[in-house]
Amino acid sequence: MAESARAGENVQSDPSDEVASCSVLVVDDNFQNLELLQAYLEELGYPVRTAHDGAEAIASVQAEQPDIILLDVMMPRMSGFQACQKLKASPATRDIPIIMVTALNEVGDVERAVEAGADDFLTKPVNRIELLTRVRSLLRVRLLKKQLDKAMSQMQAFKHGNG
């Protein structure tokens, strides 16, 4: 445990890194879990919004899209699986990376998360370094995809302008 804490001290936010300015939506019906995940992420400078169930998460995403979503599985009104499926079904939100966070660790639960469209899966209790590494990795992929899409659009515009 002390080794994990020491390793965590080496995880620093780089102000010049675009990833550090990305926004995060954390969704969990348990206040303590929300606070913990929020603290881990805010420590590195990520702006964090929270929601308490899947329905609230979808409303929050529709109001303002985050760059990544941490989504608990077992919640009232709408489960994380259902929320993930709805978000991934919409062209407007399907590219937002979603990490399912849950105490469930059965193979079937991981399969359900993947089938719902989750990009990654973490089990509780969440390891701080594992969480931050996965968030940063998925945010880098998202930013690279945005850059690629922009470059492709510019190439198409150039091609049509000189065609």
mmCIF file of C-alpha atoms in Angstrom, residues 50-159:
data_model
loop_
_atom_site.group_PDB
_atom_site.id
_atom_site.type_symbol
_atom_site.label_atom_id
_atom_site.label_comp_id
_atom_site.label_asym_id
_atom_site.label_seq_id
_atom_site.Cartn_x
_atom_site.Cartn_y
_atom_site.Cartn_z
ATOM 1 C CA THR A 50 -21.007 14.704 -10.732
ATOM 2 C CA ALA A 51 -24.319 12.916 -11.209
ATOM 3 C CA HIS A 52 -26.111 10.436 -8.934
ATOM 4 C CA ASP A 53 -27.702 8.035 -11.428
ATOM 5 C CA GLY A 54 -27.836 7.174 -15.119
ATOM 6 C CA ALA A 55 -30.760 9.471 -15.913
ATOM 7 C CA GLU A 56 -29.038 12.435 -14.266
ATOM 8 C CA ALA A 57 -25.837 11.554 -16.140
ATOM 9 C CA ILE A 58 -27.588 11.615 -19.513
ATOM 10 C CA ALA A 59 -29.183 14.985 -18.702
ATOM 11 C CA SER A 60 -25.780 16.338 -17.635
ATOM 12 C CA VAL A 61 -24.113 15.106 -20.839
ATOM 13 C CA GLN A 62 -26.858 16.659 -22.967
ATOM 14 C CA ALA A 63 -26.387 19.998 -21.178
ATOM 15 C CA GLU A 64 -22.584 19.983 -21.530
ATOM 16 C CA GLN A 65 -20.488 17.137 -22.906
ATOM 17 C CA PRO A 66 -17.589 15.977 -20.746
ATOM 18 C CA ASP A 67 -14.413 14.581 -22.273
ATOM 19 C CA ILE A 68 -14.756 11.314 -20.324
ATOM 20 C CA ILE A 69 -17.318 9.623 -18.070
ATOM 21 C CA LEU A 70 -16.730 7.410 -15.012
ATOM 22 C CA LEU A 71 -19.957 5.473 -14.609
ATOM 23 C CA ASP A 72 -21.021 3.275 -11.692
ATOM 24 C CA VAL A 73 -23.007 0.181 -12.666
ATOM 25 C CA MET A 74 -25.525 -0.333 -9.851
ATOM 26 C CA MET A 75 -27.670 2.805 -9.473
ATOM 27 C CA PRO A 76 -31.358 3.639 -8.958
ATOM 28 C CA ARG A 77 -33.656 4.778 -11.820
ATOM 29 C CA MET A 78 -31.203 3.876 -14.590
ATOM 30 C CA SER A 79 -28.220 1.541 -14.259
ATOM 31 C CA GLY A 80 -24.788 2.351 -15.587
ATOM 32 C CA PHE A 81 -25.227 -0.338 -18.248
ATOM 33 C CA GLN A 82 -28.422 1.355 -19.491
ATOM 34 C CA ALA A 83 -26.891 4.845 -19.418
ATOM 35 C CA CYS A 84 -23.785 3.643 -21.253
ATOM 36 C CA GLN A 85 -25.896 1.953 -23.917
ATOM 37 C CA LYS A 86 -27.969 5.129 -24.464
ATOM 38 C CA LEU A 87 -24.902 7.359 -24.673
ATOM 39 C CA LYS A 88 -23.111 5.034 -27.097
ATOM 40 C CA ALA A 89 -26.249 4.742 -29.278
ATOM 41 C CA SER A 90 -26.369 8.503 -29.889
ATOM 42 C CA PRO A 91 -24.135 9.938 -32.650
ATOM 43 C CA ALA A 92 -23.710 13.093 -30.539
ATOM 44 C CA THR A 93 -22.243 11.231 -27.539
ATOM 45 C CA ARG A 94 -20.900 7.903 -28.795
ATOM 46 C CA ASP A 95 -17.287 9.099 -28.964
ATOM 47 C CA ILE A 96 -17.147 10.082 -25.282
ATOM 48 C CA PRO A 97 -15.006 7.453 -23.516
ATOM 49 C CA ILE A 98 -16.823 5.659 -20.694
ATOM 50 C CA ILE A 99 -15.124 3.785 -17.861
ATOM 51 C CA MET A 100 -17.507 1.558 -15.909
ATOM 52 C CA VAL A 101 -16.667 1.569 -12.186
ATOM 53 C CA THR A 102 -18.228 -1.125 -10.017
ATOM 54 C CA ALA A 103 -17.895 -3.542 -7.140
ATOM 55 C CA LEU A 104 -19.087 -6.295 -9.483
ATOM 56 C CA ASN A 105 -16.187 -8.348 -10.749
ATOM 57 C CA GLU A 106 -17.801 -11.311 -12.434
ATOM 58 C CA VAL A 107 -16.764 -12.038 -16.025
ATOM 59 C CA GLY A 108 -20.409 -11.631 -17.051
ATOM 60 C CA ASP A 109 -20.436 -8.075 -15.702
ATOM 61 C CA VAL A 110 -17.375 -7.147 -17.736
ATOM 62 C CA GLU A 111 -19.041 -8.673 -20.802
ATOM 63 C CA ARG A 112 -22.204 -6.634 -20.134
ATOM 64 C CA ALA A 113 -20.127 -3.463 -19.841
ATOM 65 C CA VAL A 114 -18.390 -4.184 -23.145
ATOM 66 C CA GLU A 115 -21.720 -5.011 -24.814
ATOM 67 C CA ALA A 116 -23.133 -1.709 -23.527
ATOM 68 C CA GLY A 117 -20.225 0.087 -25.216
ATOM 69 C CA ALA A 118 -17.907 0.798 -22.279
ATOM 70 C CA ASP A 119 -14.347 1.667 -23.219
ATOM 71 C CA ASP A 120 -12.833 0.373 -19.980
ATOM 72 C CA PHE A 121 -13.797 -1.215 -16.666
ATOM 73 C CA LEU A 122 -12.511 -0.635 -13.113
ATOM 74 C CA THR A 123 -13.468 -2.581 -10.007
ATOM 75 C CA LYS A 124 -13.944 -1.087 -6.550
ATOM 76 C CA PRO A 125 -12.111 -0.320 -4.445
ATOM 77 C CA VAL A 126 -10.541 1.804 -7.171
ATOM 78 C CA ASN A 127 -6.764 1.998 -7.214
ATOM 79 C CA ARG A 128 -5.839 5.667 -7.607
ATOM 80 C CA ILE A 129 -2.924 5.121 -9.983
ATOM 81 C CA GLU A 130 -4.867 2.670 -12.143
ATOM 82 C CA LEU A 131 -7.776 5.128 -12.343
ATOM 83 C CA LEU A 132 -5.585 8.088 -13.289
ATOM 84 C CA THR A 133 -3.601 6.052 -15.827
ATOM 85 C CA ARG A 134 -6.726 4.782 -17.574
ATOM 86 C CA VAL A 135 -8.398 8.189 -17.575
ATOM 87 C CA ARG A 136 -5.301 9.845 -19.030
ATOM 88 C CA SER A 137 -4.904 7.106 -21.646
ATOM 89 C CA LEU A 138 -8.515 7.335 -22.850
ATOM 90 C CA LEU A 139 -8.338 11.137 -22.902
ATOM 91 C CA ARG A 140 -5.205 10.989 -25.064
ATOM 92 C CA VAL A 141 -6.989 8.659 -27.489
ATOM 93 C CA ARG A 142 -9.998 11.014 -27.587
ATOM 94 C CA LEU A 143 -7.798 14.048 -28.291
ATOM 95 C CA LEU A 144 -5.862 12.192 -30.996
ATOM 96 C CA LYS A 145 -9.141 11.192 -32.659
ATOM 97 C CA LYS A 146 -10.301 14.825 -32.605
ATOM 98 C CA GLN A 147 -6.989 15.902 -34.179
ATOM 99 C CA LEU A 148 -7.288 13.195 -36.829
ATOM 100 C CA ASP A 149 -10.883 14.185 -37.631
ATOM 101 C CA LYS A 150 -9.813 17.833 -37.960
ATOM 102 C CA ALA A 151 -6.902 16.916 -40.258
ATOM 103 C CA MET A 152 -9.201 14.761 -42.403
ATOM 104 C CA SER A 153 -11.690 17.642 -42.707
ATOM 105 C CA GLN A 154 -8.903 20.011 -43.723
ATOM 106 C CA MET A 155 -7.640 17.520 -46.312
ATOM 107 C CA GLN A 156 -11.152 17.130 -47.734
ATOM 108 C CA ALA A 157 -11.610 20.912 -47.887
ATOM 109 C CA PHE A 158 -8.236 21.303 -49.611
ATOM 110 C CA LYS A 159 -9.029 18.491 -52.053
#
